[in-house]
PDB file of C-alpha atoms in Angstrom:
ATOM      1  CA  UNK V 463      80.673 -27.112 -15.615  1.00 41.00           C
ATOM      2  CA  UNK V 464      79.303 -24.007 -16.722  1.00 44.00           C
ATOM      3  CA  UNK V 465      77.890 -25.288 -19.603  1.00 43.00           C
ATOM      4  CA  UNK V 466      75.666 -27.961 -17.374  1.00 45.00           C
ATOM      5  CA  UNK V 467      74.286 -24.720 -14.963  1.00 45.00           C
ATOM      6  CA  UNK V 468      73.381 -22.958 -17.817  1.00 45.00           C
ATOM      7  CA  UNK V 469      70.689 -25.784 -19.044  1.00 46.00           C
ATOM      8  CA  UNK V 470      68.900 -25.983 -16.145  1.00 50.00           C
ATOM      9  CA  UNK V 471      68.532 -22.205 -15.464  1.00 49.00           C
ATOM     10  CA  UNK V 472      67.359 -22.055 -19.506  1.00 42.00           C
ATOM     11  CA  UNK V 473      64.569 -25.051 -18.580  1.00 47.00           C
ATOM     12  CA  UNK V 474      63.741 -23.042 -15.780  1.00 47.00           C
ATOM     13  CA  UNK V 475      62.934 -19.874 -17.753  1.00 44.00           C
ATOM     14  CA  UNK V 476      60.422 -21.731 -20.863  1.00 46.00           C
ATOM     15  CA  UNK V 477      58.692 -23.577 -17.653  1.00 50.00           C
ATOM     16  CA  UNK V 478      57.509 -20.294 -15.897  1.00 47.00           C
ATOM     17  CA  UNK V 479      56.917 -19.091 -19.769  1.00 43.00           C
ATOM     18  CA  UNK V 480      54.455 -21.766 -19.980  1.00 49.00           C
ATOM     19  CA  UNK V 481      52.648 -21.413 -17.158  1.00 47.00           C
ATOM     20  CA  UNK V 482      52.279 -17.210 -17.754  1.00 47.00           C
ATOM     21  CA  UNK V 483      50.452 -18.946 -21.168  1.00 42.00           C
ATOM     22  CA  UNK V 484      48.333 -21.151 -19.482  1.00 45.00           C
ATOM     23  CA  UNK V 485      47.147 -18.967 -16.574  1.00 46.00           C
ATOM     24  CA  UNK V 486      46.426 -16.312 -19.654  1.00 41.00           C
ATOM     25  CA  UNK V 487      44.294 -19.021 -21.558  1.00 43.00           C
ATOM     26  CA  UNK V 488      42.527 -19.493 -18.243  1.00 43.00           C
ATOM     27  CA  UNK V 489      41.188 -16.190 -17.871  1.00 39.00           C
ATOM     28  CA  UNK V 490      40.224 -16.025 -21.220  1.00 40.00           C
ATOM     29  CA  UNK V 491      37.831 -19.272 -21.290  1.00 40.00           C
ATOM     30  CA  UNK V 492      34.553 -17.820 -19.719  1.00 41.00           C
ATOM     31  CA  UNK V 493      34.200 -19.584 -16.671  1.00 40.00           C
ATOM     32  CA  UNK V 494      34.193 -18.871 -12.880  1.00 39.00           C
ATOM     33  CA  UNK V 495      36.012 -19.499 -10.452  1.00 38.00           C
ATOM     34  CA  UNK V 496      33.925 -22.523  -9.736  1.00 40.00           C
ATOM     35  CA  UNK V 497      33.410 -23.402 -13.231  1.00 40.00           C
ATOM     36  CA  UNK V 498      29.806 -21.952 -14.234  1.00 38.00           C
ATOM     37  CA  UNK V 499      29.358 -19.755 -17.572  1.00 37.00           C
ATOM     38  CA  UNK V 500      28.986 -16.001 -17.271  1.00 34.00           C
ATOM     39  CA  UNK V 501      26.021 -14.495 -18.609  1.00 33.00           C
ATOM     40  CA  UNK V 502      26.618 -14.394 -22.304  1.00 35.00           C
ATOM     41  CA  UNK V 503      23.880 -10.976 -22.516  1.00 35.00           C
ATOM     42  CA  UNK V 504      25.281  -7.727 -24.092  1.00 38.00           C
ATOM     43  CA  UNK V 505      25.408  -5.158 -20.594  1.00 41.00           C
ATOM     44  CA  UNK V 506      25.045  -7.390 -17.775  1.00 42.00           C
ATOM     45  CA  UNK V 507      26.236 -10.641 -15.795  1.00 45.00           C
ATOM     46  CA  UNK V 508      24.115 -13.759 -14.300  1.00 46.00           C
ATOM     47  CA  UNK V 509      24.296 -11.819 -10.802  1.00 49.00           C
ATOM     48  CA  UNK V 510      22.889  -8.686 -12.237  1.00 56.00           C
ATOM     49  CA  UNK V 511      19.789 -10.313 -13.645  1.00 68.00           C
ATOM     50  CA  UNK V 512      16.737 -10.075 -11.515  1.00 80.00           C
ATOM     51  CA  UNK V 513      14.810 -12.957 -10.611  1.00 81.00           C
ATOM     52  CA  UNK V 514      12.271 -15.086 -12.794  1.00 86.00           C
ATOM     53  CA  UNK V 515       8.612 -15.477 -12.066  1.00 88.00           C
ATOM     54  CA  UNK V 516       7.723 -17.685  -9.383  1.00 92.00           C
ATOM     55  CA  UNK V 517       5.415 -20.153 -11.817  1.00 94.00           C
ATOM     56  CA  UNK V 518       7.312 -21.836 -14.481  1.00 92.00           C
ATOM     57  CA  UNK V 519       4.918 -24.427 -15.756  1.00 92.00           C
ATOM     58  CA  UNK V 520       1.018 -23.649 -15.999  1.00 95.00           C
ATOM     59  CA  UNK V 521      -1.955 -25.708 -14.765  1.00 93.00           C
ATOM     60  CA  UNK V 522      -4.066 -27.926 -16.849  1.00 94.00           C
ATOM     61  CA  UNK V 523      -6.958 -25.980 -17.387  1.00 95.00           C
ATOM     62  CA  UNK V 524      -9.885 -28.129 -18.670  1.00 96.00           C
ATOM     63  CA  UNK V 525      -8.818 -30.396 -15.149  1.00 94.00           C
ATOM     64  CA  UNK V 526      -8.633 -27.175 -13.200  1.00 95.00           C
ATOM     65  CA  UNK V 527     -11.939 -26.871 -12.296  1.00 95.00           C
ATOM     66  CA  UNK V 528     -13.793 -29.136  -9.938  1.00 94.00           C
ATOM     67  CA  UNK V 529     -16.722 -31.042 -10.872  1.00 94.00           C
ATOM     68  CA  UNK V 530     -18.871 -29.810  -8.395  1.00 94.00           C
ATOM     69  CA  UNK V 531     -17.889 -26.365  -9.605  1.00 96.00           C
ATOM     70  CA  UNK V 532     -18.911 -27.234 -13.107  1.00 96.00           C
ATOM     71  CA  UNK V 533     -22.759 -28.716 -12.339  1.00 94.00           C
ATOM     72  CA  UNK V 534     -23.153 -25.526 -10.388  1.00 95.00           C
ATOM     73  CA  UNK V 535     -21.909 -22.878 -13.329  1.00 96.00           C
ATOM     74  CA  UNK V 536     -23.732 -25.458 -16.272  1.00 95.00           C
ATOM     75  CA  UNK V 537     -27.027 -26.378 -14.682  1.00 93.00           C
ATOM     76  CA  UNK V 538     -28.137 -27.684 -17.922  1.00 90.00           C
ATOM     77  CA  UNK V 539     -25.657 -30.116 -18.523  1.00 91.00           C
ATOM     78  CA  UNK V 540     -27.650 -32.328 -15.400  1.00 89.00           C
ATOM     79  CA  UNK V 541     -30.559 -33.025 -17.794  1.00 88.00           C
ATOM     80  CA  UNK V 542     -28.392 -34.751 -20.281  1.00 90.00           C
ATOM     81  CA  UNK V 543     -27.309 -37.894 -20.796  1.00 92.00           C
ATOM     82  CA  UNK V 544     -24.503 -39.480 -19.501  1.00 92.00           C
ATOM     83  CA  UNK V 545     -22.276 -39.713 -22.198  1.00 92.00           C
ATOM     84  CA  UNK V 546     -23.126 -35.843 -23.421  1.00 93.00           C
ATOM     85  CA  UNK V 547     -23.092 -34.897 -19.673  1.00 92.00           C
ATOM     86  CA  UNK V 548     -19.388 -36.708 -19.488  1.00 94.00           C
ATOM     87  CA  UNK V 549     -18.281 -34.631 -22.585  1.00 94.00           C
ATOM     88  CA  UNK V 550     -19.720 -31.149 -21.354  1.00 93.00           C
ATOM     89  CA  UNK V 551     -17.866 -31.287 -18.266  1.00 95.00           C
ATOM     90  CA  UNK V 552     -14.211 -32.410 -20.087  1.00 94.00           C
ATOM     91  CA  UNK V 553     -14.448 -29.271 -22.070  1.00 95.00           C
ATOM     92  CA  UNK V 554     -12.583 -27.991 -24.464  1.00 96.00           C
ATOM     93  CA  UNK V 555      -8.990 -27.394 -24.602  1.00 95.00           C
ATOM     94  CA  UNK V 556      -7.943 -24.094 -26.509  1.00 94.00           C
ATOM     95  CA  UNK V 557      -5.252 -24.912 -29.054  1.00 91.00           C
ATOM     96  CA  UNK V 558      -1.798 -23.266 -28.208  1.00 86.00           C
ATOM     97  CA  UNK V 559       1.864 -24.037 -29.665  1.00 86.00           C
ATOM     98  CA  UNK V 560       3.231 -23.959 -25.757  1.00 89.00           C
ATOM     99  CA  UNK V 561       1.298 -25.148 -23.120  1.00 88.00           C
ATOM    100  CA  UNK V 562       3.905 -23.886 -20.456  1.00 90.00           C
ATOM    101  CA  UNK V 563       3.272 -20.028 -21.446  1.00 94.00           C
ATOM    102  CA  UNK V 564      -0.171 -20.330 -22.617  1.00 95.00           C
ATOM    103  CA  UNK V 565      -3.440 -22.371 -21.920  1.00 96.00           C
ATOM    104  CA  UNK V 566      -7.405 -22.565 -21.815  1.00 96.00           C
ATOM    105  CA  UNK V 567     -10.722 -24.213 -22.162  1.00 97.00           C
ATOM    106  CA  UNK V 568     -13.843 -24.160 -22.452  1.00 97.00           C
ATOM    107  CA  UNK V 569     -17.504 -25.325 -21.510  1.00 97.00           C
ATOM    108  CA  UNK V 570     -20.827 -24.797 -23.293  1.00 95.00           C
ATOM    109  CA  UNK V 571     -24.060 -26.181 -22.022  1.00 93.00           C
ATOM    110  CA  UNK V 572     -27.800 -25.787 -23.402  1.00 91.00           C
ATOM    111  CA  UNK V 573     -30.749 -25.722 -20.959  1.00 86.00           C
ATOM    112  CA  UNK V 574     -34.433 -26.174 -20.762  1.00 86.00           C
ATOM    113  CA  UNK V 575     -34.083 -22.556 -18.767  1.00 87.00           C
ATOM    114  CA  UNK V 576     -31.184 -20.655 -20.626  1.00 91.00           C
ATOM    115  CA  UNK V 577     -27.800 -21.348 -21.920  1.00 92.00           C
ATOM    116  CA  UNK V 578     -24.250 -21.220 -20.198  1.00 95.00           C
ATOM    117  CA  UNK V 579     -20.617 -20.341 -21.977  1.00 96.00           C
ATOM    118  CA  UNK V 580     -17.194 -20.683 -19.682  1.00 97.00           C
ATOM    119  CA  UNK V 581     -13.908 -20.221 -20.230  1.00 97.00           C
ATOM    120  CA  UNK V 582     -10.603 -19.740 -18.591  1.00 97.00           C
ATOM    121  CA  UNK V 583      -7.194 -18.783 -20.059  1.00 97.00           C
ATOM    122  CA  UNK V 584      -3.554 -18.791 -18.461  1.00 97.00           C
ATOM    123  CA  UNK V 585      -1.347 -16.632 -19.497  1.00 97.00           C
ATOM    124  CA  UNK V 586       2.617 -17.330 -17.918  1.00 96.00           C
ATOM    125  CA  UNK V 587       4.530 -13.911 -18.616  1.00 96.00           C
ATOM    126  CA  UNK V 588       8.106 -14.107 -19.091  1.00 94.00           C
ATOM    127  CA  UNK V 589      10.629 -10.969 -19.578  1.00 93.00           C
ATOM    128  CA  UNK V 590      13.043 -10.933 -21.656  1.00 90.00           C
ATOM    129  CA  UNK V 591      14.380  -7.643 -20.463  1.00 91.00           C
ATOM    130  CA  UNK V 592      17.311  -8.257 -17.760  1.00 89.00           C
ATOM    131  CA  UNK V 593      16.196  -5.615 -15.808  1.00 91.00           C
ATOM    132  CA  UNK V 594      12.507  -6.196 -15.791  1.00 93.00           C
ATOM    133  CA  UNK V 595      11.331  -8.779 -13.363  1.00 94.00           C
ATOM    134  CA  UNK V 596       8.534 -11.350 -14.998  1.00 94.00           C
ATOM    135  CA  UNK V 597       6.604  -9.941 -12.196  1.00 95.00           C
ATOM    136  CA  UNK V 598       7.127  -6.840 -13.050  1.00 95.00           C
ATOM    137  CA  UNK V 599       6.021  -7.423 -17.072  1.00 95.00           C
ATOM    138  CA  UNK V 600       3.302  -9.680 -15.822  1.00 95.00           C
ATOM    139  CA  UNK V 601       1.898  -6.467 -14.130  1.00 96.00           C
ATOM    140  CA  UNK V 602       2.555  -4.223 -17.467  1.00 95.00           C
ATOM    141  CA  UNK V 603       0.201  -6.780 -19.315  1.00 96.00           C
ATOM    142  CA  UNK V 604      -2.249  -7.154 -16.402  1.00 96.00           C
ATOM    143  CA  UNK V 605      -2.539  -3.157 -15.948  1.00 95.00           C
ATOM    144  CA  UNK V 606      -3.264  -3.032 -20.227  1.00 95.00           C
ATOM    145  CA  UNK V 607      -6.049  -5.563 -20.391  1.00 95.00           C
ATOM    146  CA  UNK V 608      -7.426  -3.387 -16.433  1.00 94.00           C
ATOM    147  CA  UNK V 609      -7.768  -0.284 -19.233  1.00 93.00           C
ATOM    148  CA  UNK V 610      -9.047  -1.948 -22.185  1.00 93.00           C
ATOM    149  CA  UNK V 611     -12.215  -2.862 -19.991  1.00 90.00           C
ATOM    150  CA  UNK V 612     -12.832   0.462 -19.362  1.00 88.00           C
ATOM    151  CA  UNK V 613     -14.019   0.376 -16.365  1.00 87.00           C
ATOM    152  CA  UNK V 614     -15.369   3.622 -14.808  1.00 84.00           C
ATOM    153  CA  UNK V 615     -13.494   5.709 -11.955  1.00 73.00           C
ATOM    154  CA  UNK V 616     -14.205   5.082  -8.807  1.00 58.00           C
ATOM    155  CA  UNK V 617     -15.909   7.847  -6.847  1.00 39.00           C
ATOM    156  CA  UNK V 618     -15.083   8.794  -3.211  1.00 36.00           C
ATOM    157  CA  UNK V 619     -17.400  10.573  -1.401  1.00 37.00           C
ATOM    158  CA  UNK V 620     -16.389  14.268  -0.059  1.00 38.00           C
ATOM    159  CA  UNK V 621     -14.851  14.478   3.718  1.00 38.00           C
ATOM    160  CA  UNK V 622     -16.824  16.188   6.680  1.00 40.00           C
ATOM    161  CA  UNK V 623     -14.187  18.579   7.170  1.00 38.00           C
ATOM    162  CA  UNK V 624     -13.796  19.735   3.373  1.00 41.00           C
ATOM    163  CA  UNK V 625     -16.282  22.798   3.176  1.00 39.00           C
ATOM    164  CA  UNK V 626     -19.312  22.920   0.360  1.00 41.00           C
ATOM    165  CA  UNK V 627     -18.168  24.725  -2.573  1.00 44.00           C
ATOM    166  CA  UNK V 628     -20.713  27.716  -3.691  1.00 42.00           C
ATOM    167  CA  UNK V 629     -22.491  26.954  -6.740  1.00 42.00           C
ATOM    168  CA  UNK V 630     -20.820  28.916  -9.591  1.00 44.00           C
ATOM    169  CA  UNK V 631     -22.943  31.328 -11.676  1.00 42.00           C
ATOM    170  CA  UNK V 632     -23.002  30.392 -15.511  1.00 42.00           C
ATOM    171  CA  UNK V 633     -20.828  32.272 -17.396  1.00 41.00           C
ATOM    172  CA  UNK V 634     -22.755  34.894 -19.706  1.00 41.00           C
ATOM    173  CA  UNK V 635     -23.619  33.699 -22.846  1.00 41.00           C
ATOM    174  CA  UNK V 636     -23.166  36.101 -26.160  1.00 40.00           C
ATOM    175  CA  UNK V 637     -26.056  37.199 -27.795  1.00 40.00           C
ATOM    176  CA  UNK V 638     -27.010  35.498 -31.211  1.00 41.00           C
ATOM    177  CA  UNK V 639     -27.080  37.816 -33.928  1.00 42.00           C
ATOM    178  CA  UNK V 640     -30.574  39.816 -35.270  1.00 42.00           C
ATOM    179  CA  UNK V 641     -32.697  36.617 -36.579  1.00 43.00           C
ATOM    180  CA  UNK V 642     -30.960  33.544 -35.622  1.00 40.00           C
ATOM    181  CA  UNK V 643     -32.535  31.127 -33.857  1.00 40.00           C
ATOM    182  CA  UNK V 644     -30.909  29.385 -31.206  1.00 38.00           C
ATOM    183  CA  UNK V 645     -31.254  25.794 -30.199  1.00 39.00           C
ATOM    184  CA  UNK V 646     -33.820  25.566 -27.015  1.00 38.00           C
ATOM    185  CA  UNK V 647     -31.359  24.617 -23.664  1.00 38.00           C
ATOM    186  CA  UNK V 648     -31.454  21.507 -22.447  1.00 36.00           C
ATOM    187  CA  UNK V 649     -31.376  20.335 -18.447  1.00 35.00           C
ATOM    188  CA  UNK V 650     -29.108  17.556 -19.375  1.00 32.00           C
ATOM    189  CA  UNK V 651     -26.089  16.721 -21.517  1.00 34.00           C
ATOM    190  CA  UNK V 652     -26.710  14.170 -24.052  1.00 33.00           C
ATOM    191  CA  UNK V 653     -25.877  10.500 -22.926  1.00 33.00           C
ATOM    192  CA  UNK V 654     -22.515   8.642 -23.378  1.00 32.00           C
ATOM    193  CA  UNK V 655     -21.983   5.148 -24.437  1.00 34.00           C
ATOM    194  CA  UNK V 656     -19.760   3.589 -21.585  1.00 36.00           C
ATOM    195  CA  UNK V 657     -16.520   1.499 -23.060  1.00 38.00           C
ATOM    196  CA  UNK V 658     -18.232  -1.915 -22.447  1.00 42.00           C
ATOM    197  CA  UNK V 659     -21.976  -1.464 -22.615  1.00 50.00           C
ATOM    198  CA  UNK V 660     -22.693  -2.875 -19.100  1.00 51.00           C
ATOM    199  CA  UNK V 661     -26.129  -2.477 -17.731  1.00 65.00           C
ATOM    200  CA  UNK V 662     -24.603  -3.807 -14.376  1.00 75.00           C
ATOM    201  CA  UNK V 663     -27.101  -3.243 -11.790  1.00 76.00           C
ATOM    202  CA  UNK V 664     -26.019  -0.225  -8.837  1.00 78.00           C
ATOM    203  CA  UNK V 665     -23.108  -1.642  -6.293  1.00 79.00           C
ATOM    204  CA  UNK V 666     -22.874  -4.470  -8.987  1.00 87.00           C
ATOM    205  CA  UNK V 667     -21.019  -2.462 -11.676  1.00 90.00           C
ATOM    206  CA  UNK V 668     -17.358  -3.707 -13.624  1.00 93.00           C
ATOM    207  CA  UNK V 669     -15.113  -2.760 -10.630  1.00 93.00           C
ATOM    208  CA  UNK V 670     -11.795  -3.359  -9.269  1.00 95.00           C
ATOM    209  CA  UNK V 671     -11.249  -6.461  -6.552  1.00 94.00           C
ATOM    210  CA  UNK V 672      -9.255  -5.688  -4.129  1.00 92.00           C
ATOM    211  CA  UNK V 673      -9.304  -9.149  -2.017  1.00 91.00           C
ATOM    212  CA  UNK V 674      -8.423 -11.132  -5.108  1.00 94.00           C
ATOM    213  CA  UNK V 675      -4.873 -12.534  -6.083  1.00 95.00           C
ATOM    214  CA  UNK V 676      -2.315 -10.038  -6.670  1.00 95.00           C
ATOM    215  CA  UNK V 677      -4.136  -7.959  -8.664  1.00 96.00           C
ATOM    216  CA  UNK V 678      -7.986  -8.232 -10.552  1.00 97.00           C
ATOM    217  CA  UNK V 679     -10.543  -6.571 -11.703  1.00 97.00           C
ATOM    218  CA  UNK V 680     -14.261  -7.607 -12.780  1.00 96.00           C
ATOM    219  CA  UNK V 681     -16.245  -6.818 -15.969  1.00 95.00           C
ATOM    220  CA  UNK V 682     -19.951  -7.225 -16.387  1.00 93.00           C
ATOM    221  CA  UNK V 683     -21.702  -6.567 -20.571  1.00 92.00           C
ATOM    222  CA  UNK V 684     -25.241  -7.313 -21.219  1.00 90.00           C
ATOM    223  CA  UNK V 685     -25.152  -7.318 -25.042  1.00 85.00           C
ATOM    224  CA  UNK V 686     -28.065  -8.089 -27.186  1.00 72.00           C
ATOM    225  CA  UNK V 687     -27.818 -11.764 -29.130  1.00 58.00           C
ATOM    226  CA  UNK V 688     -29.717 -10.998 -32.918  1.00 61.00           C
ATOM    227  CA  UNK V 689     -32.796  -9.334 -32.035  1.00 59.00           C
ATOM    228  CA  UNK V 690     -34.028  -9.995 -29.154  1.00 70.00           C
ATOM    229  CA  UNK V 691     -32.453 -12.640 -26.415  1.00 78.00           C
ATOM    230  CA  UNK V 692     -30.311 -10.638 -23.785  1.00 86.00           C
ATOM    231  CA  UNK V 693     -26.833 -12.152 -23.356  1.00 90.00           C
ATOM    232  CA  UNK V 694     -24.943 -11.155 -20.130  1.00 92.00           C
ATOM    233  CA  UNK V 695     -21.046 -12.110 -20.042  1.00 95.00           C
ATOM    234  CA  UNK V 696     -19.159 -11.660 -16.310  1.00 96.00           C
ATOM    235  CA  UNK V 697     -15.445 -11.580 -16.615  1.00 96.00           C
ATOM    236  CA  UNK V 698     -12.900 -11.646 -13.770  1.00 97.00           C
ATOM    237  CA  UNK V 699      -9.313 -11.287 -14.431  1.00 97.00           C
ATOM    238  CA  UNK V 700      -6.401 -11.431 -11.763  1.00 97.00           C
ATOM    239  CA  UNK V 701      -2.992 -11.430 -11.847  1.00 97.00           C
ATOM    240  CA  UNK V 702      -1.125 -13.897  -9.455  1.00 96.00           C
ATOM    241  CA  UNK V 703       2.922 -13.305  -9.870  1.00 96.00           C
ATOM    242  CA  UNK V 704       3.490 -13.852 -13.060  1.00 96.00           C
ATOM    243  CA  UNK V 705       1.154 -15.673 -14.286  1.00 97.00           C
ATOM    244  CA  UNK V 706      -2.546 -14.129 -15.611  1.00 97.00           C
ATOM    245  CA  UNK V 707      -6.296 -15.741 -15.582  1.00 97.00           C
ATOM    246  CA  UNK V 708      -8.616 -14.382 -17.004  1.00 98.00           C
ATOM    247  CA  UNK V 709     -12.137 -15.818 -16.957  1.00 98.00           C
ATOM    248  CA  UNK V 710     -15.617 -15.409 -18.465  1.00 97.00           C
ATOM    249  CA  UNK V 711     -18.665 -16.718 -17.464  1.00 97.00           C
ATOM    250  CA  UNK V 712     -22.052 -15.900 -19.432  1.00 95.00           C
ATOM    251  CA  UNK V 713     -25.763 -16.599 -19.572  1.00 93.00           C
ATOM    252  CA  UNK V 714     -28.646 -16.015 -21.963  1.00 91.00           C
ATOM    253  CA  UNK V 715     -31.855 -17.107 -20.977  1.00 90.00           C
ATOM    254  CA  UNK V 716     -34.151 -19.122 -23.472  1.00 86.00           C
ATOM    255  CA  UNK V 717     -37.116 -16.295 -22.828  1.00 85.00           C
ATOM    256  CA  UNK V 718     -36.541 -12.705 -24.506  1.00 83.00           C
ATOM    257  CA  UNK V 719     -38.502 -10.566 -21.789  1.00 81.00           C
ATOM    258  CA  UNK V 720     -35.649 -12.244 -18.955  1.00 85.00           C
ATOM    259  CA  UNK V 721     -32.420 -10.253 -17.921  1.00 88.00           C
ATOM    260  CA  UNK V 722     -29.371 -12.446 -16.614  1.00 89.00           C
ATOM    261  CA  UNK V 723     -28.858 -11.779 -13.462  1.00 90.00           C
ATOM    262  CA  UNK V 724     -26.166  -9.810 -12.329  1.00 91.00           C
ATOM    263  CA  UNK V 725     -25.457 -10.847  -9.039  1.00 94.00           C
ATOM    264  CA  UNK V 726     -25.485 -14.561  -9.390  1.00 95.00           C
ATOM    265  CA  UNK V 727     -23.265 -14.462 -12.166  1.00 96.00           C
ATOM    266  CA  UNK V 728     -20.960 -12.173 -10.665  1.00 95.00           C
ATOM    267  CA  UNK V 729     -20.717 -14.760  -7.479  1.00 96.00           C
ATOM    268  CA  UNK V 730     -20.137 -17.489  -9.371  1.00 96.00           C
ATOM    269  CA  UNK V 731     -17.617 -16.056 -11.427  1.00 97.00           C
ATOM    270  CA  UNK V 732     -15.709 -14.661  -8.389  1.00 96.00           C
ATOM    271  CA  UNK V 733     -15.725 -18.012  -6.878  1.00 96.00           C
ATOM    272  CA  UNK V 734     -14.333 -19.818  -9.193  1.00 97.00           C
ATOM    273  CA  UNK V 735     -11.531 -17.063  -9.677  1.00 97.00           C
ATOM    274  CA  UNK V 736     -10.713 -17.744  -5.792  1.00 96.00           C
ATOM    275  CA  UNK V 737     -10.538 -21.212  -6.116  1.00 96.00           C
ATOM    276  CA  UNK V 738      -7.990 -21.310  -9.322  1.00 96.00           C
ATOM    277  CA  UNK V 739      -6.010 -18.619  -7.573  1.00 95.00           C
ATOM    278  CA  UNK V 740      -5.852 -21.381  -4.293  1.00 94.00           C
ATOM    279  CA  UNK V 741      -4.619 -23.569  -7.248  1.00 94.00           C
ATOM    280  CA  UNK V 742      -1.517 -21.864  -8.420  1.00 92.00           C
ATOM    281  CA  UNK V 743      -0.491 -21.364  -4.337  1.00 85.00           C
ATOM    282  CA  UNK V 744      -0.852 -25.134  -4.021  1.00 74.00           C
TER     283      UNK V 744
END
């Protein structure tokens, strides 16, 4: 008889041995407690990740922008024919390896009157630091192509209530030596190249938009094309979440003595910005 209570009690003892062993292999699997993967990254888990950017795909670009939009920024593309009109307005798609993180196209038209260039690009930023939102990087890249353009610092003009500053004497200037000559003064300092070589006209200069996306800014260049035509490119770039535009729209007439205008490319350029950033909210 004691030999039969003494089984049992011994199968009692390897069955709660077993389970110990499976609970153990349990916790040592990788999963939840409802069965989803922790994050496998060195440092952090799946909670402690921030969140991604709010676009994950991109639009198509060379369908992004409305026909009527297109007859009004090419002009010259209503004098062709049909067919060559048809193929102006498709444009051309830029060639990328992932159309989800990057995309573009562009439009080139010849006129009677002058000659048009467009082109938009899409940029979708995604971080691949845990702790750094894509919103957050998508700014970082915005706020480096805001300084490449140089643009100059904007001015604010002096309060009421701050007092006029007295005009400071010049300080005294040591005497040359016996028999030197010294270079005759000037009234003003010699003249600085800006970063982009705009000619922007006043009010109309590259500038910071502050009613435009997220973030964006505006560049205007009037460069010289060989020796003589005048070639004016606008460009507009915003930032909406984390995905980037930028966009550049440029002119050069078919006369050499003819400026492109400032402020009708600027308009144009701005509107079409507005309307792709309606886009991405859709």
């Amino acid at each position: 008889m004691q030999r039969r209570a003494y089984v049992p009690g011994v199968a009692a003892l390897l069955a709660a041995l077993t389970a110990g062993v499976t609970g153990l292999t349990g916790c040592t699997a990788g999963s939840g407690p409802d069965g989803a993967d922790t994050d496998s990254k060195v440092g952090g888990t799946a909670d402690s990740t921030v969140q991604p950017g709010k676009y994950r795909t991109l639009l198509e670009p060379c369908g992004a922008v409305q026909r009527s939009t297109l007859r009004d920024l090419l002009p010259g593309a209503a004098q062709l024919p049909e067919d060559q009109r048809e193929r102006v307005y498709r444009g051309t798609a830029s060639v990328t390896y992932d159309t989800d993180r990057r995309a573009g196209c562009s439009w080139k038209t010849d006129g009677p009157d002058a000659s048009h260039q467009l082109s938009i690009d899409f940029e979708r930023v995604v971080s691949y630091d845990p702790t750094v939102s894509d919103d957050d990087r998508a700014q970082q890249v915005y706020a480096g192509k805001e300084s490449a353009a140089g643009l100059p610092a904007a001015t604010t003009a002096p309060s009421d209530a701050q007092a006029p500053q007295a005009p400071q004497s010049p300080a005294p200037q040591a005497s040359a030596p016996p028999g030197t000559k010294t270079p005759p003064a000037t009234g003003t300092a010699a003249p600085t190249a800006g970063a982009t070589g705009t000619t922007a006209p006043e009010g109309l200069e590259p500038r910071v938009l502050a009613d435009l996306a997220d973030a964006a800014f505006l560049d205007d260049v009037l460069n010289r094309a060989g020796s003589t035509a005048q070639h004016r490119t606008v460009s507009v770039v915003f930032r909406t979440s984390n995905v980037i535009v930028t966009i550049r729209y440029g002119e050069q007439p078919a006369r050499v003595t003819e400026v492109p205008d400032s402020k009708e490319l600027q308009e144009k350029a701005q509107g079409l910005a507005r309307n792709l950033a309606e886009s991405f909210e859709d």
